[in-house]
Amino acid sequence: MGTGEGDHGEPDLWGGRFRTGLDPAVRRFTGSLSFDRRLARHDLVASMAHVRSLWEARVLEDGDARRLLEGLSGILSELEEGELEVEGPDEDVHGWIERTLTDRVGAVGGKVHTGRSRNDQTGAALRLYLRERLAGLVAGALDAAEAWTDRAEEHREDVMPGYTHLQPAQPVTLGHHLMAHARAVLADARRLRDARREAGVSPLGAAALAGSSHRLDPGRTAQLAGLEEAYDNSVLAVSDRDYVAAALFSVALLMTHLSRWATEMVLWTSPQFGFAELPDGLAQGSSLMPQKKNPEVAEVLRGKTGRVVGALAGFLTTLKGLPLAYNSDLQEDKEPLFDALDTGAGALEVTAATARGLRFHPARMRAACDRGFLAATDLADELVRRGTPFREAHRQVGRAVLAAEERGCGLADLPLDVLRECCPGAEEEMRERLDVEAVVASRDGRGDPAPARVGEQVRRAREEIAGLRRWRDELEEPPVYRAYRSGTLLEAP
Ligand code: ARG
């Protein structure tokens, strides 16, 4: 029996104890190559770390180790150059790598699996892949945060109605509102960074579940693979998918935030609100109604959130019944994760584009502040300052709102005598305090909507964005990958 091929001519990684090959329907159903092929480069890097570590531990001799590393490097460089496709009859990418390696270097290729199982191998490849993607998502989240921050600075002074229950509540500024989105996605960026760290535990060395009788050094393997640390328990090392759940949660919450922005874009671009307009490049028309300009990008963004939340819920459901250690159910980690990562990356791109591209209509927002009695609380607060208990002031101003509604005017436009019938403590000078610009200016605490405070939020956000960008720029490639690139991978330990 040659290069990992069973008697029946199939490239199985077993064979010895089987008399027949696998039923084709079972192979189709259980195979993962069609989707785990995207882990090939990361598995090759993990394999290089494993071989290099075996070599340093003298489990592999110089000649064998060099041939394996040469073979793995050749595969990796052809993949990177686009000269090789990950395809074939193999069950998964791990089988593909061992078969491809053995085809190239001969039977010594079988030594790559010394002290290793696909159970620790698959976790290592997935963790390396996920860490790369999460770093990319952090960058995408920072771009979105920066887009909102830039627009917030631009609209620091422009007042708009703030809402609760989607009813006009109190005036804020557009800049303040946009900084709320920037803040949320900055928290997402930190959460994604933390999920990347959580994915940094190396399972290599745990093998199937119980480690290996070879003299392996999992700590060294982890270091060579560019991971943070080695596993502490070999059973958990191959059973653990908490890092997948954490990444899915981080992306699901990110999407949830972007989805709320999406709903606001749908509302704001409707003629009823008229607060904003999408540029042509970001909007779609109707195949039937010539007048339409639809915020479809926002709807799709909101719609895709459902499936990312579904990926999280589905994967937790997969996990919850599994006994330790490895079970093939765990193979179901990949498709939801890949889908969530791809969807999150695309969603961040269109979020940054819409945040930059939306044309706001501050005059419409300002006009909307005049309908809805946004300064009612501030009138009550003035009465409170002159000694009226708040609950009583609330009742008095409520009556004034009724009176203004009947006359079809704003609170500040009520004749003083009418105002006083409702609020006996009202005075002429109170009325200038009811101007929305004055109301916003009076909300002058840290994190509040006064333009100067929005300016502070902008400055703080810019500092955090710069800090997280530095973190990302300083990330290093795994040491074995750097050695492969610089041609030192085959140097004797
Ligand atoms: N294809 C599997 C996965 O994606 C890796 C193989 C795990 N080991 C096994 N004995 N089936 O998780």
XYZ file of C-alpha atoms and ligand atoms in Angstrom:
505
model
C 0.000 0.000 0.000
C 1.551 3.222 -1.124
C 1.003 6.798 -0.266
C -1.888 6.670 2.127
C -4.007 4.839 -0.380
C -6.353 2.101 0.754
C -6.587 -1.259 -1.037
C -9.596 0.091 -2.835
C -7.579 2.876 -4.416
C -9.038 5.691 -2.355
C -6.859 8.215 -0.643
C -8.052 7.454 2.854
C -5.792 8.152 5.793
C -6.666 4.739 7.195
C -7.045 1.526 5.217
C -5.360 -1.164 7.245
C -8.397 -2.337 9.122
C -10.915 -1.789 6.291
C -11.870 -4.346 3.655
C -13.917 -2.041 1.452
C -13.851 1.590 0.540
C -16.245 4.219 1.738
C -19.769 4.384 0.390
C -19.796 7.315 -2.067
C -22.885 8.837 -0.473
C -21.170 8.811 2.920
C -18.053 10.350 1.420
C -20.080 13.100 -0.176
C -22.030 13.731 2.987
C -19.180 13.684 5.490
C -16.401 15.198 3.394
C -15.279 18.727 4.202
C -12.717 19.468 1.486
C -15.168 21.654 -0.437
C -15.160 24.158 2.418
C -12.111 23.466 4.579
C -9.876 23.955 1.547
C -9.655 27.548 2.601
C -7.565 26.400 5.581
C -4.825 24.967 3.357
C -2.245 27.728 3.820
C -2.830 27.851 7.548
C -2.617 24.086 7.882
C 0.681 24.179 5.987
C 2.051 26.756 8.416
C 0.890 24.665 11.394
C 2.424 21.589 9.752
C 5.729 23.411 9.313
C 5.679 24.341 13.001
C 4.920 20.728 13.921
C 7.732 19.325 11.765
C 10.213 21.950 12.860
C 9.354 21.200 16.486
C 9.748 17.443 15.911
C 13.123 18.159 14.346
C 14.290 20.351 17.223
C 13.192 17.599 19.621
C 15.224 15.071 17.555
C 12.101 13.012 16.904
C 12.827 13.559 13.203
C 16.292 13.239 11.663
C 17.815 16.083 9.673
C 17.215 14.496 6.276
C 13.565 13.595 6.891
C 12.771 16.921 8.492
C 14.352 18.813 5.589
C 12.497 16.800 2.999
C 9.189 17.352 4.777
C 9.788 21.080 5.190
C 10.881 21.368 1.574
C 7.741 19.562 0.454
C 5.457 21.687 2.636
C 7.193 24.877 1.433
C 6.766 23.851 -2.192
C 3.041 23.268 -1.707
C 2.641 26.559 0.131
C 4.466 28.592 -2.471
C 2.483 27.036 -5.318
C -0.745 27.806 -3.472
C 0.384 31.369 -2.907
C 1.302 31.749 -6.552
C -2.033 30.324 -7.626
C -0.324 27.417 -9.367
C -2.038 24.724 -7.327
C -5.689 24.072 -6.499
C -6.854 22.359 -3.332
C -8.997 19.691 -4.916
C -9.146 15.937 -5.227
C -10.856 12.888 -3.793
C -9.636 13.617 -0.256
C -12.009 13.731 2.676
C -10.638 16.995 3.998
C -7.851 19.504 3.593
C -5.680 17.622 6.084
C -5.822 14.476 3.966
C -5.161 16.579 0.881
C -2.002 18.011 2.416
C -0.608 14.637 3.481
C -1.396 13.075 0.102
C 0.036 16.003 -1.855
C 3.146 15.988 0.313
C 3.620 12.237 -0.056
C 3.135 12.456 -3.829
C 6.057 14.889 -3.859
C 8.500 13.600 -1.278
C 7.627 9.898 -1.220
C 6.893 7.665 1.748
C 8.714 10.015 4.150
C 5.651 12.222 3.732
C 3.889 9.837 6.093
C 6.207 11.051 8.877
C 4.491 14.443 8.941
C 1.745 12.876 11.029
C 4.136 11.639 13.738
C 2.657 12.621 17.100
C -0.241 14.327 15.421
C -3.903 13.652 14.721
C -6.303 15.471 12.491
C -8.032 16.429 15.733
C -5.251 18.751 16.879
C -4.312 19.590 13.293
C -7.756 20.888 12.347
C -7.962 23.070 15.452
C -4.528 24.565 14.794
C -5.357 25.392 11.177
C -8.711 26.869 12.091
C -7.230 28.992 14.858
C -4.536 30.407 12.560
C -7.088 31.136 9.863
C -9.518 32.726 12.303
C -6.835 34.925 13.834
C -5.960 36.319 10.421
C -9.601 37.009 9.613
C -10.311 38.605 12.984
C -7.380 40.994 12.542
C -8.919 41.932 9.179
C -12.318 42.491 10.781
C -10.747 44.733 13.420
C -9.363 46.855 10.583
C -12.795 46.945 8.924
C -14.470 47.965 12.182
C -11.931 50.775 12.611
C -12.656 52.065 9.107
C -16.370 52.186 9.912
C -15.696 53.880 13.262
C -13.509 56.432 11.535
C -16.121 57.124 8.871
C -18.739 57.909 11.531
C -16.227 59.939 13.523
C -15.351 62.094 10.510
C -19.005 62.733 9.758
C -19.697 63.453 13.432
C -17.018 66.107 13.478
C -18.503 67.655 10.365
C -21.990 67.736 11.965
C -20.998 68.546 15.527
C -23.267 71.599 15.642
C -26.247 70.388 13.619
C -29.215 69.689 15.836
C -31.609 66.845 15.230
C -34.376 65.217 17.240
C -33.201 62.428 19.487
C -35.765 59.637 19.770
C -37.098 57.197 22.304
C -39.791 54.752 21.196
C -39.169 56.325 17.767
C -41.026 59.379 19.104
C -39.205 62.736 19.146
C -37.725 63.035 22.632
C -35.010 65.618 23.191
C -32.707 67.441 20.818
C -29.213 66.109 20.212
C -26.765 66.849 17.442
C -26.249 64.689 14.393
C -22.601 64.477 15.423
C -23.584 63.118 18.822
C -25.897 60.542 17.283
C -23.229 59.379 14.836
C -20.688 59.075 17.643
C -23.051 56.597 19.327
C -22.569 54.311 16.322
C -18.819 54.945 16.272
C -18.578 54.041 19.975
C -20.495 50.785 19.523
C -18.348 49.608 16.644
C -15.175 50.574 18.518
C -16.286 48.215 21.269
C -16.784 45.599 18.540
C -13.222 46.183 17.351
C -11.936 45.483 20.863
C -14.146 42.412 21.162
C -12.814 41.071 17.853
C -9.261 41.717 19.027
C -9.998 39.789 22.232
C -11.564 36.936 20.242
C -8.340 36.769 18.229
C -6.369 36.363 21.444
C -8.742 33.655 22.653
C -8.112 31.775 19.404
C -4.398 31.777 20.216
C -4.202 28.565 22.256
C -2.349 25.904 20.306
C -3.786 22.357 20.390
C -0.731 20.937 18.586
C 0.764 18.081 20.549
C -2.553 16.968 22.006
C -2.810 14.650 18.981
C -6.041 12.598 19.040
C -6.860 13.536 22.639
C -4.189 12.177 24.970
C -0.965 13.730 23.730
C 1.857 11.597 22.392
C 4.541 9.230 23.586
C 7.045 10.996 21.327
C 9.086 13.704 22.970
C 7.055 16.631 21.715
C 7.313 20.175 22.959
C 3.850 21.734 22.510
C 5.027 25.066 23.908
C 7.719 25.300 21.245
C 5.301 24.220 18.511
C 2.858 26.922 19.612
C 5.612 29.518 19.486
C 6.748 28.447 16.013
C 3.152 28.599 14.760
C 2.805 32.154 16.076
C 0.172 31.217 18.647
C 0.072 32.666 22.143
C 0.494 29.538 24.236
C 0.082 25.761 24.236
C -2.949 23.904 25.565
C -3.159 23.154 29.247
C -5.252 19.992 28.863
C -5.016 17.671 25.878
C -8.659 16.542 26.063
C -9.924 20.093 26.010
C -7.379 21.039 23.347
C -9.169 18.898 20.744
C -12.729 19.444 22.079
C -12.575 23.175 22.555
C -14.445 25.379 20.141
C -15.131 28.218 22.559
C -12.958 30.438 20.393
C -15.307 29.757 17.478
C -18.321 30.615 19.626
C -16.580 33.769 20.890
C -15.737 34.852 17.349
C -19.294 34.137 16.200
C -20.654 36.148 19.101
C -18.342 39.057 18.340
C -19.435 39.096 14.711
C -23.122 38.574 15.589
C -23.056 41.539 17.965
C -21.169 43.620 15.420
C -23.826 42.780 12.825
C -26.546 43.636 15.333
C -25.028 47.092 15.709
C -24.701 47.575 11.954
C -28.281 46.413 11.538
C -29.529 49.188 13.807
C -27.649 51.697 11.663
C -29.266 50.049 8.645
C -32.731 50.625 10.044
C -31.922 54.263 10.636
C -30.755 54.604 7.045
C -34.045 53.110 5.869
C -35.992 55.561 8.033
C -33.858 58.617 7.370
C -33.873 58.233 3.604
C -37.660 57.838 3.490
C -39.484 60.978 2.307
C -41.366 61.028 5.614
C -38.124 61.691 7.494
C -36.108 63.223 4.676
C -33.026 63.413 6.934
C -30.615 61.908 4.441
C -30.158 60.720 0.902
C -28.010 57.923 -0.456
C -25.727 58.834 -3.344
C -26.627 57.007 -6.551
C -23.759 54.567 -6.195
C -25.181 53.270 -2.933
C -28.867 53.063 -3.829
C -30.942 50.875 -6.102
C -33.871 51.619 -8.355
C -37.036 49.709 -9.136
C -37.453 47.621 -12.253
C -41.009 48.882 -12.435
C -41.489 52.198 -10.645
C -39.336 54.864 -12.272
C -39.390 57.250 -9.315
C -37.945 54.840 -6.754
C -34.600 55.098 -5.018
C -34.353 52.295 -2.517
C -31.969 51.868 0.429
C -31.442 48.216 -0.447
C -27.911 48.153 0.854
C -29.327 48.923 4.296
C -32.038 46.290 3.999
C -29.587 43.594 2.925
C -27.257 44.601 5.758
C -30.121 44.214 8.210
C -31.262 41.003 6.549
C -27.859 39.344 6.654
C -27.677 39.993 10.383
C -30.258 37.257 10.844
C -28.070 34.595 9.395
C -25.017 35.581 11.407
C -27.066 35.442 14.600
C -28.323 32.099 13.288
C -24.739 30.900 12.814
C -24.052 31.589 16.493
C -27.264 29.952 17.703
C -26.766 26.985 15.389
C -23.190 26.391 16.421
C -23.941 26.562 20.149
C -26.647 23.986 19.481
C -24.079 21.775 17.745
C -21.739 22.055 20.724
C -24.099 21.618 23.595
C -24.621 17.863 23.419
C -21.078 16.753 22.667
C -19.201 14.504 25.053
C -15.479 15.146 25.345
C -13.193 14.811 23.439
C -13.296 15.149 19.636
C -16.510 14.348 17.742
C -17.047 14.812 14.040
C -19.949 17.130 14.795
C -17.194 19.670 15.393
C -16.559 19.740 11.671
C -19.763 21.818 11.568
C -17.794 24.702 13.079
C -16.417 25.827 9.757
C -19.240 26.748 7.421
C -21.122 28.978 9.870
C -17.861 30.574 10.938
C -16.689 31.236 7.380
C -20.088 32.589 6.429
C -20.198 34.869 9.462
C -16.665 36.175 8.828
C -17.357 36.822 5.141
C -20.673 38.481 5.913
C -19.162 40.622 8.677
C -16.335 41.791 6.404
C -18.744 42.762 3.612
C -21.094 44.437 6.065
C -18.288 46.589 7.463
C -17.290 47.657 3.984
C -20.769 48.878 3.064
C -21.199 50.437 6.501
C -18.096 52.567 6.028
C -19.238 53.426 2.496
C -22.722 54.478 3.591
C -21.441 56.373 6.628
C -19.118 58.328 4.327
C -21.531 58.639 1.429
C -24.858 59.581 3.024
C -25.822 63.155 2.287
C -27.443 64.547 5.419
C -30.063 67.293 5.339
C -29.421 69.304 8.512
C -32.174 71.798 7.639
C -34.753 69.002 7.604
C -33.446 67.708 10.912
C -33.588 71.191 12.392
C -37.156 71.639 11.153
C -38.139 68.297 12.701
C -37.015 69.684 16.067
C -39.781 72.253 15.878
C -42.452 69.594 15.825
C -42.701 67.459 18.893
C -42.021 69.759 21.855
C -38.430 68.643 22.293
C -37.790 71.288 24.944
C -40.646 70.222 27.217
C -38.269 68.610 29.717
C -36.172 71.761 29.753
C -39.175 73.931 30.600
C -39.958 71.562 33.479
C -36.307 71.785 34.572
C -36.544 75.598 34.630
C -39.581 75.366 36.911
C -37.711 72.892 39.108
C -34.832 75.362 39.420
C -37.335 77.863 40.774
C -38.555 75.449 43.426
C -41.412 73.436 41.844
C -41.150 69.696 42.580
C -40.325 67.849 39.376
C -43.541 65.769 39.317
C -45.639 68.916 39.600
C -43.550 70.696 36.950
C -44.047 67.657 34.680
C -47.839 67.984 35.050
C -47.791 71.723 34.423
C -45.685 71.444 31.295
C -47.886 68.583 30.075
C -50.825 71.002 30.236
C -48.806 73.600 28.337
C -48.074 71.017 25.635
C -51.810 70.340 25.323
C -52.485 74.057 25.010
C -49.767 74.477 22.363
C -51.072 71.488 20.461
C -54.548 73.016 20.422
C -53.145 76.256 19.035
C -50.871 74.463 16.609
C -47.762 76.214 17.922
C -44.590 75.409 19.823
C -44.136 75.775 23.594
C -41.994 78.866 23.212
C -44.654 80.500 21.023
C -47.407 80.325 23.644
C -48.358 83.797 24.853
C -46.951 84.303 28.337
C -50.369 84.563 29.974
C -51.467 81.235 28.427
C -48.199 79.630 29.466
C -48.702 80.936 33.016
C -52.189 79.482 33.213
C -50.513 76.085 32.889
C -47.229 76.834 34.635
C -47.780 79.601 37.200
C -44.040 79.913 37.809
C -43.208 80.547 34.141
C -41.254 83.685 33.291
C -40.510 85.436 30.029
C -36.767 84.686 30.099
C -37.454 80.947 30.317
C -38.630 80.992 26.767
C -35.251 81.663 25.228
C -33.970 78.602 27.049
C -36.411 76.527 25.007
C -34.616 77.163 21.776
C -33.223 73.758 20.656
C -29.693 75.072 20.144
C -29.745 76.385 23.708
C -31.152 73.079 24.961
C -28.361 71.131 23.285
C -25.728 73.584 24.546
C -26.999 73.095 28.103
C -26.305 69.326 27.924
C -22.687 69.915 28.623
C -21.504 66.983 30.731
C -18.933 64.433 29.616
C -20.415 62.274 26.848
C -23.379 64.636 26.360
C -24.572 66.254 23.120
C -23.186 69.810 23.506
C -20.953 70.439 20.465
C -17.808 70.833 22.571
C -18.487 67.481 24.240
C -19.019 65.843 20.864
C -15.646 67.296 19.902
C -14.140 65.509 22.915
C -15.797 62.251 21.908
C -14.331 62.659 18.448
C -10.853 63.174 19.885
C -11.109 60.181 22.194
C -12.396 57.965 19.379
C -9.546 59.050 17.097
C -7.024 58.109 19.769
C -8.585 54.694 20.235
C -8.732 54.093 16.490
C -5.057 54.999 16.167
C -4.152 52.715 19.087
C -5.982 49.738 17.614
C -4.436 50.406 14.184
C -0.985 50.355 15.790
C -1.861 47.049 17.453
C -2.847 45.637 14.080
C 0.232 46.980 12.288
C 2.476 45.395 14.877
C 1.056 41.887 14.487
C 3.684 39.500 13.193
C 3.483 36.534 10.904
C 4.137 33.144 12.553
C 7.905 32.523 12.977
C 7.854 29.460 10.700
C 6.138 31.507 8.024
C 8.781 34.211 8.297
C 11.470 31.518 8.097
C 9.776 30.093 4.999
C 9.695 33.533 3.384
C 13.295 34.316 4.220
C 14.558 30.896 3.180
C 15.791 29.878 6.640
C 13.163 27.222 7.372
C 15.535 24.378 6.536
C 18.425 25.655 8.661
C 19.551 23.149 11.278
C 18.132 23.828 14.738
N -12.418 17.266 8.822
C -12.393 17.271 10.242
C -12.861 18.604 10.796
O -13.059 19.494 10.061
C -11.046 16.997 10.753
C -10.839 15.562 11.012
C -11.037 15.227 12.401
N -10.725 13.889 12.771
C -11.432 12.780 12.492
N -11.068 11.706 13.033
N -12.435 12.789 11.700
O -13.049 18.769 11.981
